[in-house]
Amino acid sequence: MLGEEKKRSSRVYDGVKDVKLGTEGNPAVVTVKTKERMKEVAATFEKNGWKYEINIDPDKAENITALKRLLNPPKPKTVKTKVGRNDPCPCGSGKKYKKCHGK
């Protein structure tokens, strides 16, 4: 299973489209320690309509990172536009950037 995850995370396009986490093609896989915790986690998956697989293993540490990724998706990065040499200076002086703060 770990090898498959590494294949998907590589940046080389292999002709296979990445499948969104929590869908039929890529269910979220989590590990919990108890049946009570399994019911709590399953309720969260069911409430949101995500496909999942829960493993119960009292000897291993709980691993719910896939659930955390689904609940808190990464925010897109915003990039500030670069000020060109001949654009007005953002300080509001009215001068060109190259004559004001571009030195």
XYZ file of N, CA, C and O in Angstrom:
412
model
N 0.825 -1.196 0.000
C 0.000 0.000 0.000
C 0.865 1.254 0.000
O 0.542 2.218 -0.645
N 1.970 1.224 0.732
C 2.838 2.394 0.810
C 3.482 2.681 -0.530
O 3.612 3.825 -0.923
N 3.840 1.649 -1.269
C 4.443 1.820 -2.580
C 3.497 2.489 -3.563
O 3.883 3.311 -4.364
N 2.200 2.139 -3.488
C 1.199 2.759 -4.356
C 1.082 4.240 -4.057
O 0.946 5.052 -4.959
N 1.136 4.593 -2.765
C 1.004 5.992 -2.374
C 2.193 6.795 -2.898
O 2.029 7.918 -3.351
N 3.383 6.213 -2.865
C 4.563 6.906 -3.377
C 4.449 7.103 -4.880
O 4.838 8.120 -5.403
N 3.901 6.118 -5.598
C 3.734 6.242 -7.041
C 2.841 7.429 -7.373
O 3.119 8.195 -8.259
N 1.729 7.573 -6.649
C 0.787 8.640 -6.919
C 1.363 10.011 -6.616
O 1.021 10.980 -7.242
N 2.246 10.096 -5.631
C 2.771 11.392 -5.233
C 3.926 11.859 -6.120
O 4.341 12.989 -6.019
N 4.442 10.991 -6.998
C 5.533 11.417 -7.863
C 5.017 12.420 -8.885
O 3.861 12.429 -9.264
N 5.888 13.280 -9.353
C 5.514 14.361 -10.259
C 5.550 13.949 -11.726
O 5.171 14.705 -12.583
N 6.018 12.767 -12.037
C 6.096 12.316 -13.416
C 4.716 11.804 -13.819
O 4.132 10.957 -13.149
N 4.194 12.329 -14.925
C 2.878 11.910 -15.386
C 2.987 10.545 -16.039
O 3.725 10.352 -16.996
N 2.258 9.585 -15.505
C 2.320 8.223 -16.026
C 1.079 7.840 -16.825
O 0.851 6.680 -17.112
N 0.248 8.813 -17.181
C -0.944 8.539 -17.965
C -2.162 8.201 -17.130
O -3.247 8.029 -17.646
N -1.998 8.098 -15.809
C -3.104 7.785 -14.922
C -3.454 9.043 -14.144
O -2.598 9.632 -13.488
N -4.708 9.434 -14.227
C -5.161 10.629 -13.526
C -5.265 10.339 -12.029
O -5.760 9.284 -11.627
N -4.778 11.276 -11.201
C -4.907 11.119 -9.758
C -6.378 11.148 -9.374
O -7.150 11.950 -9.892
N -6.751 10.272 -8.478
C -8.133 10.184 -8.030
C -8.246 10.913 -6.698
O -7.385 10.775 -5.832
N -9.285 11.687 -6.548
C -9.506 12.474 -5.347
C -9.658 11.567 -4.119
O -10.309 10.523 -4.182
N -9.056 11.975 -3.025
C -9.124 11.222 -1.771
C -10.563 11.167 -1.280
O -11.292 12.158 -1.331
N -10.989 10.019 -0.793
C -12.330 9.860 -0.255
C -13.355 9.441 -1.289
O -14.554 9.491 -1.042
N -12.873 9.006 -2.463
C -13.775 8.537 -3.510
C -13.630 7.030 -3.661
O -12.797 6.401 -3.014
N -14.439 6.464 -4.530
C -14.422 5.018 -4.762
C -13.040 4.535 -5.208
O -12.564 3.507 -4.773
N -12.381 5.303 -6.063
C -11.072 4.913 -6.578
C -9.931 5.118 -5.601
O -8.877 4.514 -5.745
N -10.113 5.976 -4.601
C -9.064 6.269 -3.624
C -9.694 6.513 -2.258
O -9.754 7.643 -1.779
N -10.174 5.453 -1.601
C -10.805 5.658 -0.295
C -9.782 6.076 0.756
O -8.608 5.731 0.672
N -10.240 6.839 1.724
C -9.372 7.251 2.832
C -9.151 6.046 3.742
O -10.102 5.364 4.116
N -7.895 5.791 4.084
C -7.553 4.654 4.951
C -7.046 5.199 6.277
O -6.104 5.992 6.309
N -7.705 4.796 7.363
C -7.308 5.229 8.703
C -7.152 4.024 9.617
O -7.726 2.966 9.369
N -6.361 4.195 10.673
C -6.146 3.146 11.667
C -6.512 3.697 13.037
O -6.057 4.790 13.401
N -7.336 2.964 13.776
C -7.735 3.365 15.127
C -7.465 2.214 16.084
O -7.190 1.091 15.670
N -7.571 2.508 17.391
C -7.253 1.495 18.393
C -8.474 0.734 18.905
O -8.370 -0.415 19.282
N -9.651 1.384 18.953
C -10.828 0.746 19.555
C -12.040 0.806 18.634
O -12.089 1.607 17.692
N -13.037 -0.023 18.946
C -14.275 -0.018 18.165
C -15.069 1.260 18.394
O -15.737 1.747 17.483
N -15.004 1.812 19.608
C -15.712 3.063 19.886
C -15.168 4.197 19.026
O -15.912 4.981 18.451
N -13.848 4.259 18.917
C -13.215 5.289 18.093
C -13.548 5.059 16.615
O -13.767 6.006 15.865
N -13.645 3.797 16.221
C -14.007 3.471 14.845
C -15.396 4.021 14.521
O -15.616 4.584 13.445
N -16.330 3.899 15.452
C -17.690 4.411 15.238
C -17.681 5.933 15.092
O -18.389 6.481 14.247
N -16.868 6.623 15.894
C -16.776 8.083 15.806
C -16.237 8.520 14.444
O -16.785 9.408 13.792
N -15.156 7.872 14.024
C -14.512 8.222 12.764
C -15.435 7.876 11.594
O -15.587 8.658 10.652
N -16.085 6.715 11.652
C -16.997 6.300 10.589
C -18.161 7.270 10.453
O -18.605 7.564 9.342
N -18.647 7.787 11.572
C -19.748 8.752 11.529
C -19.334 10.018 10.775
O -20.128 10.580 10.012
N -18.103 10.460 10.976
C -17.603 11.644 10.271
C -17.521 11.383 8.771
O -17.928 12.226 7.964
N -17.007 10.217 8.394
C -16.929 9.871 6.976
C -18.325 9.794 6.356
O -18.562 10.311 5.267
N -19.249 9.134 7.039
C -20.614 8.967 6.524
C -21.316 10.312 6.378
O -22.020 10.542 5.397
N -21.123 11.195 7.358
C -21.775 12.503 7.335
C -21.370 13.296 6.096
O -22.183 14.004 5.503
N -20.119 13.152 5.678
C -19.600 13.900 4.530
C -19.681 13.131 3.215
O -19.341 13.677 2.169
N -20.093 11.880 3.273
C -20.248 11.089 2.057
C -18.945 10.606 1.450
O -18.884 10.340 0.248
N -17.897 10.478 2.254
C -16.599 10.017 1.772
C -16.500 8.508 1.864
O -17.033 7.886 2.774
N -15.779 7.904 0.947
C -15.502 6.465 0.989
C -14.281 6.266 1.884
O -13.352 7.067 1.868
N -14.298 5.189 2.665
C -13.235 5.008 3.653
C -12.984 3.537 3.942
O -13.781 2.668 3.588
N -11.858 3.306 4.613
C -11.493 1.986 5.100
C -10.877 2.202 6.482
O -9.919 2.967 6.617
N -11.437 1.544 7.487
C -10.940 1.712 8.860
C -10.353 0.393 9.333
O -11.026 -0.643 9.291
N -9.120 0.446 9.794
C -8.452 -0.715 10.376
C -8.378 -0.524 11.885
O -8.021 0.552 12.355
N -8.690 -1.582 12.631
C -8.571 -1.533 14.095
C -7.326 -2.326 14.476
O -7.210 -3.508 14.179
N -6.390 -1.631 15.148
C -5.162 -2.280 15.604
C -4.763 -1.659 16.937
O -4.200 -0.564 16.975
N -5.058 -2.340 18.044
C -4.753 -1.775 19.364
C -3.261 -1.617 19.644
O -2.866 -0.873 20.537
N -2.403 -2.292 18.875
C -0.966 -2.226 19.109
C -0.293 -1.055 18.398
O 0.802 -0.648 18.773
N -0.926 -0.517 17.354
C -0.339 0.589 16.595
C -0.924 1.917 17.057
O -2.007 1.975 17.618
N -0.187 2.975 16.781
C -0.669 4.316 17.093
C -1.796 4.681 16.126
O -1.820 4.239 14.982
N -2.716 5.515 16.599
C -3.831 5.945 15.754
C -3.305 6.796 14.593
O -2.469 7.665 14.786
N -3.813 6.536 13.406
C -3.397 7.279 12.220
C -4.649 7.716 11.469
O -5.257 6.926 10.746
N -5.025 8.985 11.639
C -6.202 9.517 10.953
C -5.823 10.699 10.069
O -6.612 11.611 9.858
N -4.624 10.672 9.515
C -4.171 11.792 8.687
C -5.024 11.962 7.440
O -5.242 13.087 6.991
N -5.518 10.874 6.855
C -6.377 10.988 5.669
C -7.663 11.736 6.020
O -8.129 12.579 5.243
N -8.227 11.475 7.186
C -9.431 12.184 7.627
C -9.134 13.653 7.863
O -9.911 14.531 7.469
N -7.984 13.951 8.455
C -7.607 15.349 8.692
C -7.428 16.095 7.375
O -7.814 17.253 7.263
N -6.853 15.430 6.370
C -6.686 16.067 5.056
C -8.030 16.365 4.405
O -8.195 17.384 3.749
N -9.000 15.464 4.590
C -10.318 15.693 4.015
C -11.061 16.812 4.740
O -11.763 17.612 4.118
N -10.900 16.880 6.051
C -11.585 17.915 6.834
C -10.956 19.288 6.653
O -11.645 20.302 6.737
N -9.642 19.339 6.435
C -8.920 20.606 6.275
C -8.122 20.589 4.981
O -6.906 20.430 5.001
N -8.782 20.771 3.836
C -8.038 20.729 2.571
C -7.052 21.882 2.493
O -7.285 22.948 3.063
N -5.926 21.682 1.799
C -4.925 22.757 1.699
C -5.489 23.956 0.950
O -6.230 23.811 -0.020
N -5.152 25.133 1.415
C -5.600 26.378 0.793
C -4.703 26.691 -0.394
O -3.492 26.498 -0.333
N -5.270 27.195 -1.486
C -4.418 27.577 -2.612
C -3.534 28.758 -2.241
O -3.956 29.658 -1.524
N -2.318 28.735 -2.728
C -1.382 29.815 -2.432
C -1.684 31.009 -3.320
O -1.954 30.854 -4.509
N -1.634 32.191 -2.749
C -1.813 33.404 -3.530
C -0.456 34.075 -3.690
O 0.327 34.166 -2.747
N -0.182 34.531 -4.890
C 1.095 35.149 -5.186
C 0.845 36.618 -5.490
O -0.026 36.964 -6.278
N 1.614 37.478 -4.831
C 1.491 38.904 -5.102
C 2.093 39.189 -6.469
O 3.084 38.587 -6.866
N 1.478 40.137 -7.164
C 2.024 40.486 -8.467
C 3.306 41.283 -8.274
O 3.421 42.106 -7.367
N 4.256 41.023 -9.132
C 5.545 41.680 -9.044
C 5.439 43.087 -9.634
O 4.803 43.293 -10.663
N 6.046 44.033 -8.970
C 6.038 45.409 -9.452
C 7.099 45.535 -10.527
O 8.264 45.196 -10.323
N 6.694 46.021 -11.707
C 7.630 46.218 -12.802
C 8.447 47.482 -12.593
O 8.057 48.395 -11.851
N 9.575 47.568 -13.250
C 10.450 48.744 -13.127
C 9.741 50.040 -13.473
O 9.931 51.061 -12.834
N 8.922 50.022 -14.512
C 8.279 51.247 -14.984
C 6.869 51.451 -14.434
O 6.195 52.402 -14.821
N 6.437 50.577 -13.527
C 5.125 50.736 -12.905
C 5.207 51.803 -11.817
O 6.283 52.055 -11.256
N 4.065 52.414 -11.470
C 4.084 53.370 -10.353
C 4.490 52.664 -9.056
O 4.142 51.517 -8.831
N 5.212 53.375 -8.219
C 5.681 52.792 -6.962
C 4.484 52.531 -6.047
O 3.597 53.373 -5.906
N 4.436 51.366 -5.378
C 3.309 51.047 -4.505
C 3.255 51.921 -3.234
O 2.246 51.921 -2.541
N 4.292 52.707 -2.971
C 4.278 53.550 -1.777
C 3.354 54.756 -1.944
O 3.004 55.411 -0.970
N 2.963 55.041 -3.215
C 2.035 56.138 -3.461
C 2.705 57.465 -3.761
O 2.049 58.505 -3.797
N 3.993 57.472 -4.013
C 4.712 58.725 -4.273
C 4.392 59.312 -5.647
O 4.594 60.498 -5.878
N 3.934 58.484 -6.574
C 3.659 58.939 -7.919
C 4.835 58.760 -8.856
O 4.718 58.964 -10.062
N 5.981 58.393 -8.325
C 7.163 58.156 -9.147
C 7.153 56.724 -9.672
O 6.436 55.868 -9.153
N 7.984 56.495 -10.690
C 8.160 55.131 -11.157
C 8.909 54.355 -10.082
O 9.726 54.917 -9.333
N 8.638 53.056 -10.035
C 9.278 52.201 -9.039
C 10.797 52.279 -9.133
O 11.495 52.338 -8.116
N 11.354 52.308 -10.356
C 12.816 52.305 -10.515
C 13.462 53.558 -9.969
O 14.622 53.554 -9.593
N 12.710 54.678 -9.910
C 13.253 55.931 -9.394
C 13.006 56.111 -7.899
O 13.623 56.933 -7.250
N 12.084 55.322 -7.355
C 11.702 55.498 -5.947
C 12.310 54.393 -5.070
O 13.381 54.569 -4.516
N 11.640 53.271 -4.955
C 12.100 52.187 -4.082
C 12.855 51.084 -4.832
O 13.305 50.119 -4.217
N 13.004 51.197 -6.135
C 13.659 50.169 -6.928
C 15.167 50.268 -6.952
O 15.830 49.516 -7.644
N 15.728 51.199 -6.212
C 17.185 51.392 -6.225
C 17.908 50.346 -5.433
O 17.550 49.873 -4.454
